[in-house]
Short mmCIF file of C-alpha atoms in Angstrom, two decimals:
data_model
loop_
_atom_site.label_atom_id
_atom_site.label_comp_id
_atom_site.label_asym_id
_atom_site.label_seq_id
_atom_site.Cartn_x
_atom_site.Cartn_y
_atom_site.Cartn_z
CA MET J 1 -18.28 68.28 19.28
CA LEU J 2 -15.00 69.20 20.34
CA THR J 3 -14.80 73.16 21.34
CA VAL J 4 -11.67 74.82 20.60
CA SER J 5 -9.77 74.67 24.19
CA ALA J 6 -10.76 71.55 24.28
CA MET J 7 -8.65 70.93 21.37
CA ASP J 8 -5.98 72.88 22.44
CA ASP J 9 -5.51 70.44 25.29
CA ARG J 10 -5.93 67.90 23.36
CA GLN J 11 -3.28 68.67 21.17
CA ARG J 12 -1.15 70.22 24.02
CA ARG J 13 -1.57 66.60 25.54
CA VAL J 14 -0.63 64.99 22.90
CA ARG J 15 2.46 66.78 21.79
CA GLY J 16 3.50 66.25 25.84
CA ARG J 17 3.17 62.51 25.31
CA ASN J 18 5.20 62.24 22.11
CA ARG J 19 8.00 64.32 23.68
CA ALA J 20 8.03 61.99 26.95
CA LEU J 21 8.32 58.90 24.39
CA LEU J 22 11.10 60.56 22.79
CA ALA J 23 12.59 61.37 25.84
CA VAL J 24 12.42 57.61 27.01
CA LEU J 25 14.06 56.24 23.64
CA VAL J 26 16.90 58.62 23.46
CA GLY J 27 17.49 57.80 26.91
CA LEU J 28 17.14 54.02 26.07
CA VAL J 29 19.77 54.74 23.27
CA ALA J 30 22.03 56.58 25.80
CA LEU J 31 22.18 53.73 28.51
CA PHE J 32 22.41 50.73 25.80
CA TYR J 33 25.16 52.36 24.36
CA ALA J 34 27.12 53.46 27.90
CA ILE J 35 25.52 49.81 29.40
CA THR J 36 27.87 48.09 26.20
CA ILE J 37 30.91 50.61 26.85
CA VAL J 38 31.08 49.37 30.42
CA ARG J 39 30.54 45.36 29.71
CA MET J 40 32.56 45.59 26.61
CA GLY J 41 35.44 47.01 29.20
CA HIS J 42 34.65 44.34 32.10
CA MET Q 1 -14.60 38.88 52.04
CA ALA Q 2 -15.01 41.46 48.49
CA LYS Q 3 -14.33 39.99 45.29
CA THR Q 4 -14.11 42.05 42.42
CA SER Q 5 -17.52 43.57 42.02
CA SER Q 6 -18.41 43.21 37.66
CA ALA Q 7 -20.74 45.67 38.39
CA ASN Q 8 -18.16 47.83 39.74
CA LEU Q 9 -16.02 47.29 37.16
CA LEU Q 10 -17.95 48.14 34.63
CA ALA Q 11 -19.08 51.59 36.02
CA ALA Q 12 -15.18 52.46 36.37
CA ASP Q 13 -14.34 51.32 32.54
CA LEU Q 14 -17.68 53.04 31.30
CA ALA Q 15 -16.68 56.08 33.36
CA GLY Q 16 -13.38 55.69 31.05
CA SER Q 17 -15.26 55.26 27.94
CA ALA Q 18 -17.07 58.09 28.29
CA ALA Q 19 -13.78 60.33 29.37
CA ARG Q 20 -11.74 58.65 26.31
CA LEU Q 21 -11.64 61.62 24.13
CA LEU Q 22 -9.66 63.27 26.95
CA ASP Q 23 -6.62 61.71 26.43
CA PRO Q 24 -4.47 60.93 29.65
CA GLY Q 25 -1.37 63.58 30.12
CA VAL Q 26 2.26 62.52 31.15
CA ASP Q 27 1.55 63.54 35.17
CA ASP Q 28 -1.57 60.75 34.70
CA TYR Q 29 1.45 57.91 33.31
CA ILE Q 30 3.48 59.12 35.70
CA ALA Q 31 0.95 58.95 38.80
CA LEU Q 32 0.22 55.13 37.44
CA LEU Q 33 3.47 54.49 39.00
CA LYS Q 34 2.60 55.26 42.54
CA PRO Q 35 6.13 58.02 43.18
CA ARG Q 36 5.62 58.06 46.46
CA VAL Q 37 5.81 54.43 47.00
CA MET Q 38 8.31 54.23 44.39
CA SER Q 39 11.07 56.48 46.53
CA LEU Q 40 11.10 54.75 49.12
CA VAL Q 41 11.35 51.74 47.57
CA VAL Q 42 14.22 52.80 45.31
CA PHE Q 43 15.76 54.20 48.60
CA THR Q 44 15.83 51.12 50.19
CA GLY Q 45 17.01 49.36 47.27
CA PHE Q 46 19.88 51.67 46.97
CA VAL Q 47 20.86 50.99 50.48
CA GLY Q 48 20.72 47.42 49.88
CA LEU Q 49 22.90 47.80 46.80
CA TYR Q 50 25.77 50.23 48.83
CA LEU Q 51 25.71 48.08 51.85
CA ALA Q 52 26.42 44.83 49.76
CA PRO Q 53 30.38 43.13 49.60
CA GLY Q 54 31.89 43.68 46.07
CA HIS Q 55 32.24 46.25 43.33
CA LEU Q 56 29.90 46.99 40.86
CA HIS Q 57 30.59 49.81 38.08
CA PRO Q 58 28.84 52.75 39.20
CA LEU Q 59 26.74 52.99 35.79
CA LEU Q 60 25.63 49.67 36.14
CA ALA Q 61 24.86 50.39 39.75
CA ALA Q 62 22.28 53.34 38.79
CA VAL Q 63 20.93 51.30 35.73
CA ALA Q 64 20.24 48.51 38.77
CA VAL Q 65 18.19 51.65 40.91
CA LEU Q 66 16.54 52.59 37.77
CA CYS Q 67 15.58 49.20 37.16
CA ILE Q 68 14.46 48.89 41.01
CA ALA Q 69 12.45 52.03 40.12
CA ILE Q 70 10.60 50.97 37.04
CA GLY Q 71 9.54 47.71 38.36
CA ALA Q 72 8.15 48.92 41.37
CA GLY Q 73 6.27 51.59 39.13
CA ALA Q 74 5.27 48.89 37.29
CA ALA Q 75 3.60 47.06 39.77
CA GLY Q 76 1.83 50.04 40.91
CA ALA Q 77 0.46 50.47 37.26
CA ILE Q 78 -0.98 46.97 37.23
CA ASN Q 79 -2.12 47.14 40.71
CA MET Q 80 -4.11 50.23 39.75
CA TRP Q 81 -5.24 48.94 36.91
CA TYR Q 82 -6.91 45.02 38.70
CA ASP Q 83 -8.09 47.85 41.74
CA ARG Q 84 -9.71 50.48 39.64
CA ASP Q 85 -13.52 49.09 40.64
CA ILE Q 86 -12.50 49.35 44.35
CA ASP Q 87 -9.98 52.91 44.03
CA ALA Q 88 -13.43 54.28 42.77
CA VAL Q 89 -15.13 54.04 45.88
CA MET Q 90 -12.23 55.31 48.16
CA LYS Q 91 -11.91 58.67 48.93
CA ARG Q 92 -7.80 58.42 49.20
CA THR Q 93 -7.63 57.02 45.53
CA ARG Q 94 -10.76 58.30 43.59
CA ALA Q 95 -8.78 61.17 41.71
CA ARG Q 96 -6.60 58.15 40.34
CA PRO Q 97 -5.93 58.07 36.33
CA LEU Q 98 -8.51 55.53 36.09
CA PRO Q 99 -11.23 55.46 38.23
CA ALA Q 100 -11.48 59.74 37.99
CA GLY Q 101 -11.78 58.37 34.18
CA ARG Q 102 -8.86 60.09 32.40
CA MET Q 103 -7.36 56.84 31.07
CA ALA Q 104 -8.30 53.87 29.58
CA PRO Q 105 -7.97 50.83 31.43
CA GLY Q 106 -6.14 48.85 28.87
CA ASP Q 107 -3.67 51.64 28.86
CA ALA Q 108 -2.60 51.11 31.92
CA LEU Q 109 -2.41 47.69 32.23
CA GLY Q 110 -0.34 47.58 28.68
CA PHE Q 111 1.76 50.26 30.54
CA GLY Q 112 2.47 47.96 33.61
CA CYS Q 113 3.40 45.08 31.44
CA VAL Q 114 5.54 46.92 29.17
CA LEU Q 115 7.27 48.13 31.88
CA ALA Q 116 7.64 45.41 34.01
CA ALA Q 117 9.15 43.52 30.71
CA ALA Q 118 11.78 46.40 30.16
CA SER Q 119 13.21 46.56 33.70
CA VAL Q 120 13.47 42.65 34.27
CA ILE Q 121 15.20 42.35 30.87
CA ILE Q 122 17.16 45.32 31.10
CA MET Q 123 18.33 44.31 34.94
CA GLY Q 124 19.11 40.19 33.74
CA LEU Q 125 21.11 41.62 30.61
CA ALA Q 126 23.04 44.55 32.33
CA VAL Q 127 23.43 43.78 35.98
CA ASN Q 128 23.15 40.19 36.32
CA CYS Q 129 20.50 37.30 36.44
CA VAL Q 130 19.92 37.13 39.72
CA ALA Q 131 19.11 40.42 40.62
CA ALA Q 132 16.44 40.45 37.33
CA THR Q 133 14.97 37.20 38.84
CA LEU Q 134 14.17 38.53 41.87
CA LEU Q 135 12.78 42.10 40.69
CA ALA Q 136 10.84 40.00 38.28
CA GLY Q 137 9.76 37.82 41.22
CA THR Q 138 9.10 41.31 43.69
CA ILE Q 139 6.47 42.55 40.56
CA ALA Q 140 4.62 38.84 40.66
CA PHE Q 141 4.72 38.83 44.04
CA TYR Q 142 2.84 42.34 44.57
CA VAL Q 143 0.22 41.61 41.44
CA LEU Q 144 -1.04 38.09 41.57
CA VAL Q 145 -0.25 37.42 45.60
CA TYR Q 146 -1.20 40.43 46.93
CA THR Q 147 -3.20 42.38 45.14
CA VAL Q 148 -5.15 39.68 43.36
CA TRP Q 149 -4.55 36.95 45.66
CA LEU Q 150 -4.85 38.30 49.30
CA LYS Q 151 -5.97 41.97 48.98
CA ARG Q 152 -9.90 41.39 49.03
CA ARG Q 153 -9.62 37.92 50.69
CA THR Q 154 -8.10 38.27 54.23
CA PRO Q 155 -6.92 40.83 57.03
CA GLN Q 156 -3.49 39.60 56.94
CA ASN Q 157 -3.28 41.11 52.87
CA ILE Q 158 -0.38 43.23 53.91
CA VAL Q 159 1.66 41.22 56.19
CA ILE Q 160 1.95 38.49 53.96
CA GLY Q 161 1.67 40.67 51.06
CA GLY Q 162 4.65 42.87 52.91
CA ALA Q 163 7.38 40.90 51.37
CA ALA Q 164 6.77 42.53 48.24
CA GLY Q 165 7.70 45.93 49.50
CA ALA Q 166 10.51 44.22 51.44
CA LEU Q 167 12.53 42.51 48.73
CA PRO Q 168 13.89 45.82 46.89
CA PRO Q 169 16.82 45.60 49.51
CA MET Q 170 17.69 41.98 48.45
CA VAL Q 171 17.39 42.76 44.73
CA GLY Q 172 19.75 45.91 45.53
CA TRP Q 173 22.42 43.82 47.21
CA ALA Q 174 21.96 40.80 44.55
CA ALA Q 175 22.92 43.36 41.42
CA VAL Q 176 26.31 43.68 43.38
CA THR Q 177 27.05 40.38 44.50
CA GLY Q 178 24.81 38.00 42.56
CA ASP Q 179 23.48 36.25 45.30
CA ILE Q 180 21.08 36.44 48.43
CA GLY Q 181 23.65 37.20 51.26
CA ALA Q 182 22.44 36.91 54.75
CA ALA Q 183 22.76 40.27 55.93
CA SER Q 184 20.37 41.07 52.66
CA LEU Q 185 17.60 39.01 54.43
CA ILE Q 186 17.46 40.85 57.62
CA LEU Q 187 17.13 44.12 55.60
CA PHE Q 188 13.98 42.02 53.94
CA ALA Q 189 12.50 41.20 57.55
CA LEU Q 190 13.03 44.98 58.56
CA ILE Q 191 10.62 46.04 56.40
CA PHE Q 192 8.95 42.98 56.19
CA PHE Q 193 7.85 43.85 59.90
CA TRP Q 194 7.70 47.50 59.52
CA THR Q 195 4.87 46.91 56.73
CA PRO Q 196 1.96 45.58 59.62
CA PRO Q 197 2.10 48.63 61.50
CA HIS Q 198 2.35 51.32 58.98
CA PHE Q 199 -0.21 49.98 56.78
CA TRP Q 200 -2.34 49.77 60.20
CA ALA Q 201 -1.81 52.96 61.42
CA LEU Q 202 -3.33 53.84 57.80
CA SER Q 203 -6.03 51.93 57.60
CA LEU Q 204 -7.25 52.80 61.66
CA TYR Q 205 -7.89 56.65 60.09
CA ARG Q 206 -9.58 55.06 56.71
CA THR Q 207 -11.39 52.69 57.92
CA ASP Q 208 -14.76 53.97 56.42
CA ASP Q 209 -13.30 53.76 53.13
CA TYR Q 210 -11.73 50.28 53.57
CA ALA Q 211 -15.26 48.67 54.41
CA ARG Q 212 -17.01 50.65 51.90
CA ALA Q 213 -14.62 49.27 49.21
CA GLY Q 214 -15.09 45.53 50.92
CA VAL Q 215 -11.28 45.70 51.70
CA PRO Q 216 -11.04 43.04 54.96
CA MET Q 217 -8.16 45.49 56.18
CA MET Q 218 -7.62 44.38 59.88
CA PRO Q 219 -9.56 47.32 61.38
CA VAL Q 220 -12.83 46.31 59.21
CA VAL Q 221 -12.51 43.18 60.40
CA ALA Q 222 -11.02 42.36 64.22
CA GLY Q 223 -11.35 46.01 64.81
CA ALA Q 224 -9.70 49.16 65.85
CA ARG Q 225 -8.67 47.18 69.58
CA GLU Q 226 -7.45 44.43 67.95
CA THR Q 227 -5.54 46.10 65.30
CA LYS Q 228 -3.50 48.47 67.76
CA LYS Q 229 -2.59 45.54 69.89
CA GLN Q 230 -1.30 43.98 67.13
CA MET Q 231 0.62 47.24 65.97
CA LEU Q 232 2.36 47.46 69.42
CA LEU Q 233 3.42 43.53 68.91
CA TYR Q 234 5.17 44.35 65.71
CA THR Q 235 6.94 46.79 67.00
CA PHE Q 236 8.32 45.20 70.00
CA VAL Q 237 8.97 42.63 67.39
CA LEU Q 238 11.33 45.16 65.11
CA TRP Q 239 13.33 45.89 68.12
CA PRO Q 240 15.98 43.00 67.51
CA ILE Q 241 15.75 43.36 63.85
CA ALA Q 242 16.21 46.91 63.70
CA LEU Q 243 19.27 46.10 65.69
CA ALA Q 244 20.66 42.95 64.09
CA PRO Q 245 22.59 45.29 60.99
CA ALA Q 246 25.31 46.29 63.75
CA LEU Q 247 24.87 42.65 65.69
CA ILE Q 248 26.45 41.27 62.58
CA GLY Q 249 28.86 43.83 61.83
CA LEU Q 250 26.73 45.48 58.51
CA THR Q 251 27.19 48.78 60.41
CA GLY Q 252 28.51 50.72 63.33
CA LEU Q 253 27.77 51.79 66.86
CA VAL Q 254 25.88 55.20 65.28
CA TYR Q 255 23.89 53.28 63.61
CA ALA Q 256 22.95 50.56 66.87
CA VAL Q 257 22.21 54.19 69.01
CA VAL Q 258 19.47 55.40 66.14
CA ALA Q 259 17.80 51.89 65.56
CA LEU Q 260 17.77 52.00 69.59
CA VAL Q 261 15.95 55.59 70.04
CA LEU Q 262 14.03 55.20 66.99
CA SER Q 263 12.72 51.53 68.12
CA ALA Q 264 12.02 53.11 71.31
CA LEU Q 265 10.39 56.19 69.94
CA PHE Q 266 8.17 54.01 67.30
CA THR Q 267 7.07 51.46 70.15
CA LEU Q 268 6.01 54.68 72.72
CA THR Q 269 4.22 55.90 69.44
CA ALA Q 270 2.14 52.78 69.22
CA ILE Q 271 1.43 52.87 72.83
CA ARG Q 272 -0.08 55.90 72.56
CA VAL Q 273 -2.07 54.77 69.54
CA TRP Q 274 -3.60 51.83 71.53
CA TYR Q 275 -4.38 54.48 74.80
CA ASP Q 276 -5.84 57.68 72.46
CA GLY Q 277 -9.25 56.46 70.68
CA GLY Q 278 -8.95 59.56 68.30
CA GLU Q 279 -7.34 59.55 64.56
CA ALA Q 280 -4.55 62.15 65.06
CA SER Q 281 -2.55 59.28 67.15
CA ALA Q 282 -2.68 56.76 63.98
CA ARG Q 283 -2.16 59.43 61.74
CA ARG Q 284 0.95 60.25 63.73
CA MET Q 285 2.10 56.70 63.70
CA PHE Q 286 1.66 56.65 59.91
CA ALA Q 287 3.93 59.64 59.58
CA LEU Q 288 6.27 58.15 61.98
CA SER Q 289 6.34 54.94 60.65
CA ILE Q 290 7.70 56.78 57.27
CA VAL Q 291 10.35 58.50 59.00
CA TYR Q 292 11.52 55.39 61.02
CA LEU Q 293 12.46 53.21 58.20
CA PHE Q 294 13.59 55.94 56.01
CA LEU Q 295 16.07 57.10 58.97
CA LEU Q 296 16.88 53.64 59.23
CA PHE Q 297 18.00 53.12 56.19
CA ALA Q 298 19.66 56.51 55.65
CA VAL Q 299 21.93 56.15 59.04
CA MET Q 300 22.90 52.50 57.75
CA LEU Q 301 24.12 54.25 54.58
CA VAL Q 302 26.28 57.09 56.48
CA ASP Q 303 27.42 55.01 58.99
CA ARG Q 304 29.18 53.13 56.38
CA ALA Q 305 30.06 56.14 54.14
CA PRO Q 306 33.93 56.89 54.50
CA GLY Q 307 34.55 60.09 56.32
CA LEU Q 308 31.45 60.59 57.77
CA VAL Q 309 29.48 59.10 60.57
CA GLY Q 310 31.20 55.88 60.40
CA GLY Q 311 34.66 57.45 61.00
CA LEU Q 312 33.19 58.90 64.44
CA GLY Q 313 31.46 54.99 65.14
CA ALA Q 314 35.04 53.98 64.65
CA MET Q 315 36.51 55.97 67.32
CA LEU Q 316 33.49 55.53 69.58
CA GLU Q 317 34.17 51.57 69.18
CA ALA Q 318 38.17 52.15 69.50
CA GLY Q 319 37.35 54.20 72.74
CA GLY Q 320 34.63 51.40 74.16
#
């Protein structure tokens, strides 16, 4: 059985992972957009 | 020597399973990437990119460096997945996410494979195929040749395996030129011949750790005396290679002077290790080896930067 603090800790970690994944995905979209613009300009 | 021990692997995996309720945090995923190793890889890759003749759009240059970083991190993650059994018995590595049971092995392997594929594909699409192929070769060499094949079998593991750590400047160079230039081979050789004294200095004061894990590092197999002799020999081999960038005109006089001073210091430190039986000198040698490589590449960078020391070097050369 998980204690309340362990559940909080788990939720905090899951939230941290989700935010990191979101940042990576947004970063990739921005990166691919920028790469496309640069490559088209060549 | 020691092959993968199925008992150790099972024990490590059971520890991981028992802790699976504790989901890994973002910091565990970052630890898988071996950030400290990555920083030197990224730096040498960037110097290779900077020194290469030609022009690359700044954004694509940044993408190339990012891909080198991600590729290096991916290789580190797969290495940690494969070595989780020996990491669990070594003091230096037992706190890593897998042996500490904070992450399931499959998560680490999947993370590493996805990053490896992503870094190579993005490098190929955004920069060029030569750089992407070299990056793929670097990751494959580190994982298959060093980690899986050599590390547990021969004391020459880090000598041959050092090629993986030496390739990033060539990847950076190829990102600009689209080929493998002779000058980039010198950057490769510099890291390649620097690797043995660097890692053997570490293994001199971690001999018990490596022996317990069954990793046949040079001090474990051949003893401290032989290791120190070979370290000293490698520092002599490094003299002409460290000077080579200046001799072929890749860098200027300032670099040549710094390379001479650093090479002399590196050899002197190896001599102190040779005469000294204690751990302290080996620790100093390990620390100095990092400073040595970092400074050599930093001065290459500065020596070529317009308006900085490069100008001073040109003045000195003109005066001479």
